[in-house]
Amino acid sequence: MCLIWVPLYIIQGLPRYPQVPVCHLHLHPLLPTHCVICAIPCVNYMTIIFYRVVSEHVAQPLDNKIIPNIDNFNLAKSLETLQEIRKEIPNIIRKEQQTQKLNYDKTHKTVSYLPGQKVLMKFQFQEANKSKKIAYRYRGPFKIIKKIFDVNYEIELILNGKSTTDVIHVQRIKPFTDRKKTY
């Protein structure tokens, strides 16, 4: 049988930080099924604390009335209605997902990059002692090594003179255009 260890000052009704020797604040084992104060079944240690503070028991899910006190209430009919609603829910969810996909696809452009292509990467952190307003949002160019998934690419990063690789989402990168070649 499991025991819940409760500080003794909660059981004795002492203040939170009593002026008593430390030896009196030892832990006291309790059975997890009964309240210390009134021996009514409790769920856990927090229930006991709640009872000490508020002086009433915490309402548990099983304390709710499942069947309402209505004279003409038909339990079988309400359960049938509930089953019908549960059968319709997957169709409603599927339909809503299709609507959300259509709305997303209206504005989304599929982007793909080739290995070896140069890209700029968006950095979301700011360097120390520099203004956020005038900081560069994109840094680079960096070279794409390979495509991991449709939306993730492995990129060769050169930061602080060290070369590393990292997997970056397409929302954080944009193609790099060399200014010398455009003129």
mmCIF file of C-alpha atoms in Angstrom:
data_model
loop_
_atom_site.group_PDB
_atom_site.id
_atom_site.type_symbol
_atom_site.label_atom_id
_atom_site.label_comp_id
_atom_site.label_asym_id
_atom_site.label_seq_id
_atom_site.Cartn_x
_atom_site.Cartn_y
_atom_site.Cartn_z
ATOM 1 C CA MET A 1 0.000 0.000 0.000
ATOM 2 C CA CYS A 2 1.348 3.429 -0.946
ATOM 3 C CA LEU A 3 1.874 6.096 1.644
ATOM 4 C CA ILE A 4 1.722 9.844 1.197
ATOM 5 C CA TRP A 5 4.215 11.788 3.273
ATOM 6 C CA VAL A 6 2.712 14.956 4.691
ATOM 7 C CA PRO A 7 4.605 17.545 6.757
ATOM 8 C CA LEU A 8 3.530 17.245 10.373
ATOM 9 C CA TYR A 9 2.713 20.950 10.741
ATOM 10 C CA ILE A 10 -0.169 20.515 8.268
ATOM 11 C CA ILE A 11 -1.689 17.761 10.405
ATOM 12 C CA GLN A 12 -1.250 19.638 13.671
ATOM 13 C CA GLY A 13 -2.586 22.921 12.272
ATOM 14 C CA LEU A 14 0.636 24.802 12.996
ATOM 15 C CA PRO A 15 1.567 27.903 11.009
ATOM 16 C CA ARG A 16 3.581 27.396 7.823
ATOM 17 C CA TYR A 17 6.886 28.431 9.433
ATOM 18 C CA PRO A 18 6.326 27.674 13.116
ATOM 19 C CA GLN A 19 8.770 28.640 15.854
ATOM 20 C CA VAL A 20 9.347 25.031 16.870
ATOM 21 C CA PRO A 21 12.454 22.876 16.693
ATOM 22 C CA VAL A 22 13.213 21.277 13.339
ATOM 23 C CA CYS A 23 12.725 17.814 14.829
ATOM 24 C CA HIS A 24 8.962 18.533 15.135
ATOM 25 C CA LEU A 25 8.640 19.240 11.399
ATOM 26 C CA HIS A 26 9.329 15.673 10.354
ATOM 27 C CA LEU A 27 7.195 13.948 7.743
ATOM 28 C CA HIS A 28 4.233 11.866 8.806
ATOM 29 C CA PRO A 29 2.906 8.956 6.702
ATOM 30 C CA LEU A 30 -0.745 9.007 5.662
ATOM 31 C CA LEU A 31 -2.923 6.571 3.844
ATOM 32 C CA PRO A 32 -3.749 8.152 0.471
ATOM 33 C CA THR A 33 -7.419 7.254 0.724
ATOM 34 C CA HIS A 34 -8.464 9.331 3.733
ATOM 35 C CA CYS A 35 -8.330 12.963 4.764
ATOM 36 C CA VAL A 36 -6.373 13.758 7.914
ATOM 37 C CA ILE A 37 -8.972 16.171 9.222
ATOM 38 C CA CYS A 38 -12.270 14.359 8.812
ATOM 39 C CA ALA A 39 -11.369 10.858 7.482
ATOM 40 C CA ILE A 40 -13.342 11.489 4.269
ATOM 41 C CA PRO A 41 -11.754 9.882 1.193
ATOM 42 C CA CYS A 42 -9.251 12.202 -0.494
ATOM 43 C CA VAL A 43 -7.240 11.926 -3.665
ATOM 44 C CA ASN A 44 -3.814 13.279 -2.776
ATOM 45 C CA TYR A 45 -1.645 15.581 -0.710
ATOM 46 C CA MET A 46 -2.900 18.722 -2.516
ATOM 47 C CA THR A 47 -6.485 17.830 -1.609
ATOM 48 C CA ILE A 48 -5.500 17.808 2.051
ATOM 49 C CA ILE A 49 -3.819 21.204 1.736
ATOM 50 C CA PHE A 50 -6.880 22.585 -0.070
ATOM 51 C CA TYR A 51 -9.120 21.321 2.724
ATOM 52 C CA ARG A 52 -6.935 22.986 5.377
ATOM 53 C CA VAL A 53 -7.044 26.333 3.540
ATOM 54 C CA VAL A 54 -10.646 26.431 2.312
ATOM 55 C CA SER A 55 -12.263 24.072 4.861
ATOM 56 C CA GLU A 56 -14.190 22.148 2.247
ATOM 57 C CA HIS A 57 -13.399 19.248 -0.021
ATOM 58 C CA VAL A 58 -12.288 19.569 -3.623
ATOM 59 C CA ALA A 59 -14.966 18.633 -6.137
ATOM 60 C CA GLN A 60 -13.785 15.561 -8.020
ATOM 61 C CA PRO A 61 -15.048 14.416 -11.449
ATOM 62 C CA LEU A 62 -17.042 11.599 -9.860
ATOM 63 C CA ASP A 63 -18.792 14.070 -7.560
ATOM 64 C CA ASN A 64 -20.675 15.530 -10.535
ATOM 65 C CA LYS A 65 -24.190 14.345 -11.082
ATOM 66 C CA ILE A 66 -24.261 12.194 -14.183
ATOM 67 C CA ILE A 67 -28.033 11.951 -14.407
ATOM 68 C CA PRO A 68 -29.864 15.268 -14.041
ATOM 69 C CA ASN A 69 -32.898 15.566 -11.759
ATOM 70 C CA ILE A 70 -35.454 15.996 -14.543
ATOM 71 C CA ASP A 71 -38.732 14.112 -14.384
ATOM 72 C CA ASN A 72 -38.928 13.268 -18.091
ATOM 73 C CA PHE A 73 -35.198 12.474 -18.578
ATOM 74 C CA ASN A 74 -34.581 9.424 -20.768
ATOM 75 C CA LEU A 75 -31.058 8.031 -20.300
ATOM 76 C CA ALA A 76 -31.261 5.607 -23.241
ATOM 77 C CA LYS A 77 -32.335 8.347 -25.654
ATOM 78 C CA SER A 78 -29.584 10.710 -24.497
ATOM 79 C CA LEU A 79 -26.971 7.950 -24.923
ATOM 80 C CA GLU A 80 -28.217 7.295 -28.479
ATOM 81 C CA THR A 81 -27.938 11.012 -29.261
ATOM 82 C CA LEU A 82 -24.431 11.032 -27.844
ATOM 83 C CA GLN A 83 -23.435 8.049 -30.022
ATOM 84 C CA GLU A 84 -24.803 9.804 -33.137
ATOM 85 C CA ILE A 85 -22.797 12.917 -32.311
ATOM 86 C CA ARG A 86 -19.638 10.841 -31.808
ATOM 87 C CA LYS A 87 -20.138 9.202 -35.216
ATOM 88 C CA GLU A 88 -20.449 12.620 -36.911
ATOM 89 C CA ILE A 89 -17.358 14.144 -35.265
ATOM 90 C CA PRO A 90 -14.716 12.497 -37.557
ATOM 91 C CA ASN A 91 -16.571 13.776 -40.649
ATOM 92 C CA ILE A 92 -16.770 17.287 -39.197
ATOM 93 C CA ILE A 93 -13.054 17.232 -38.351
ATOM 94 C CA ARG A 94 -12.119 15.956 -41.832
ATOM 95 C CA LYS A 95 -14.233 18.655 -43.499
ATOM 96 C CA GLU A 96 -12.697 21.389 -41.334
ATOM 97 C CA GLN A 97 -9.181 20.133 -42.090
ATOM 98 C CA GLN A 98 -9.901 20.343 -45.829
ATOM 99 C CA THR A 99 -11.172 23.917 -45.414
ATOM 100 C CA GLN A 100 -8.052 24.884 -43.471
ATOM 101 C CA LYS A 101 -5.830 23.264 -46.120
ATOM 102 C CA LEU A 102 -7.548 25.227 -48.897
ATOM 103 C CA ASN A 103 -7.103 28.495 -47.001
ATOM 104 C CA TYR A 104 -3.427 27.708 -46.349
ATOM 105 C CA ASP A 105 -2.764 26.751 -49.981
ATOM 106 C CA LYS A 106 -4.195 30.071 -51.226
ATOM 107 C CA THR A 107 -1.235 32.026 -49.865
ATOM 108 C CA HIS A 108 1.497 29.377 -49.575
ATOM 109 C CA LYS A 109 4.152 28.942 -52.255
ATOM 110 C CA THR A 110 6.089 25.694 -52.436
ATOM 111 C CA VAL A 111 9.798 26.483 -52.336
ATOM 112 C CA SER A 112 12.563 24.098 -53.320
ATOM 113 C CA TYR A 113 16.323 24.545 -53.372
ATOM 114 C CA LEU A 114 19.036 22.529 -55.082
ATOM 115 C CA PRO A 115 22.164 21.185 -53.376
ATOM 116 C CA GLY A 116 24.993 23.670 -53.809
ATOM 117 C CA GLN A 117 22.642 26.659 -54.103
ATOM 118 C CA LYS A 118 23.446 29.680 -51.954
ATOM 119 C CA VAL A 119 20.803 30.996 -49.546
ATOM 120 C CA LEU A 120 20.424 33.629 -46.854
ATOM 121 C CA MET A 121 19.321 32.471 -43.419
ATOM 122 C CA LYS A 122 17.138 34.412 -40.990
ATOM 123 C CA PHE A 123 18.662 34.754 -37.539
ATOM 124 C CA GLN A 124 16.181 35.253 -34.736
ATOM 125 C CA PHE A 125 18.691 36.187 -32.081
ATOM 126 C CA GLN A 126 20.473 39.484 -31.675
ATOM 127 C CA GLU A 127 24.152 40.098 -31.121
ATOM 128 C CA ALA A 128 25.186 41.623 -27.826
ATOM 129 C CA ASN A 129 25.473 45.426 -27.646
ATOM 130 C CA LYS A 130 23.820 45.948 -31.041
ATOM 131 C CA SER A 131 20.507 47.589 -31.822
ATOM 132 C CA LYS A 132 17.718 45.259 -32.875
ATOM 133 C CA LYS A 133 16.287 47.852 -35.266
ATOM 134 C CA ILE A 134 19.370 48.099 -37.446
ATOM 135 C CA ALA A 135 20.577 44.499 -37.107
ATOM 136 C CA TYR A 136 20.649 42.302 -40.204
ATOM 137 C CA ARG A 137 17.695 39.953 -40.288
ATOM 138 C CA TYR A 138 19.284 37.618 -42.826
ATOM 139 C CA ARG A 139 22.889 36.467 -42.883
ATOM 140 C CA GLY A 140 24.864 34.549 -45.413
ATOM 141 C CA PRO A 141 25.290 33.378 -48.062
ATOM 142 C CA PHE A 142 25.345 29.777 -46.918
ATOM 143 C CA LYS A 143 25.496 26.683 -49.109
ATOM 144 C CA ILE A 144 22.789 23.998 -49.155
ATOM 145 C CA ILE A 145 24.247 20.521 -48.715
ATOM 146 C CA LYS A 146 21.148 18.354 -49.170
ATOM 147 C CA LYS A 147 17.382 18.245 -48.891
ATOM 148 C CA ILE A 148 16.209 16.379 -45.790
ATOM 149 C CA PHE A 149 12.419 16.682 -46.244
ATOM 150 C CA ASP A 150 10.177 18.911 -48.345
ATOM 151 C CA VAL A 151 10.519 21.707 -45.804
ATOM 152 C CA ASN A 152 13.941 21.007 -44.209
ATOM 153 C CA TYR A 153 17.400 21.480 -45.687
ATOM 154 C CA GLU A 154 20.853 20.750 -44.355
ATOM 155 C CA ILE A 155 22.951 23.905 -44.683
ATOM 156 C CA GLU A 156 26.668 24.480 -44.243
ATOM 157 C CA LEU A 157 27.047 27.361 -41.797
ATOM 158 C CA ILE A 158 30.222 29.342 -41.250
ATOM 159 C CA LEU A 159 29.839 31.180 -37.963
ATOM 160 C CA ASN A 160 32.722 32.783 -36.063
ATOM 161 C CA GLY A 161 35.184 31.223 -38.516
ATOM 162 C CA LYS A 162 34.001 27.653 -37.850
ATOM 163 C CA SER A 163 32.200 25.479 -40.389
ATOM 164 C CA THR A 164 29.225 23.461 -39.130
ATOM 165 C CA THR A 165 26.069 21.975 -40.607
ATOM 166 C CA ASP A 166 22.529 22.448 -39.384
ATOM 167 C CA VAL A 167 19.034 21.472 -40.504
ATOM 168 C CA ILE A 168 16.981 24.590 -41.270
ATOM 169 C CA HIS A 169 13.291 25.018 -42.123
ATOM 170 C CA VAL A 170 12.434 26.707 -45.448
ATOM 171 C CA GLN A 171 10.657 29.561 -43.667
ATOM 172 C CA ARG A 172 14.031 30.682 -42.298
ATOM 173 C CA ILE A 173 15.869 30.753 -45.648
ATOM 174 C CA LYS A 174 15.549 32.681 -48.897
ATOM 175 C CA PRO A 175 17.512 32.466 -52.145
ATOM 176 C CA PHE A 176 20.704 34.505 -52.418
ATOM 177 C CA THR A 177 21.170 36.624 -55.537
ATOM 178 C CA ASP A 178 24.692 37.821 -56.258
ATOM 179 C CA ARG A 179 24.668 41.565 -56.980
ATOM 180 C CA LYS A 180 27.702 41.353 -59.259
ATOM 181 C CA LYS A 181 25.912 38.995 -61.650
ATOM 182 C CA THR A 182 22.734 41.118 -61.880
ATOM 183 C CA TYR A 183 24.460 44.146 -63.506
#
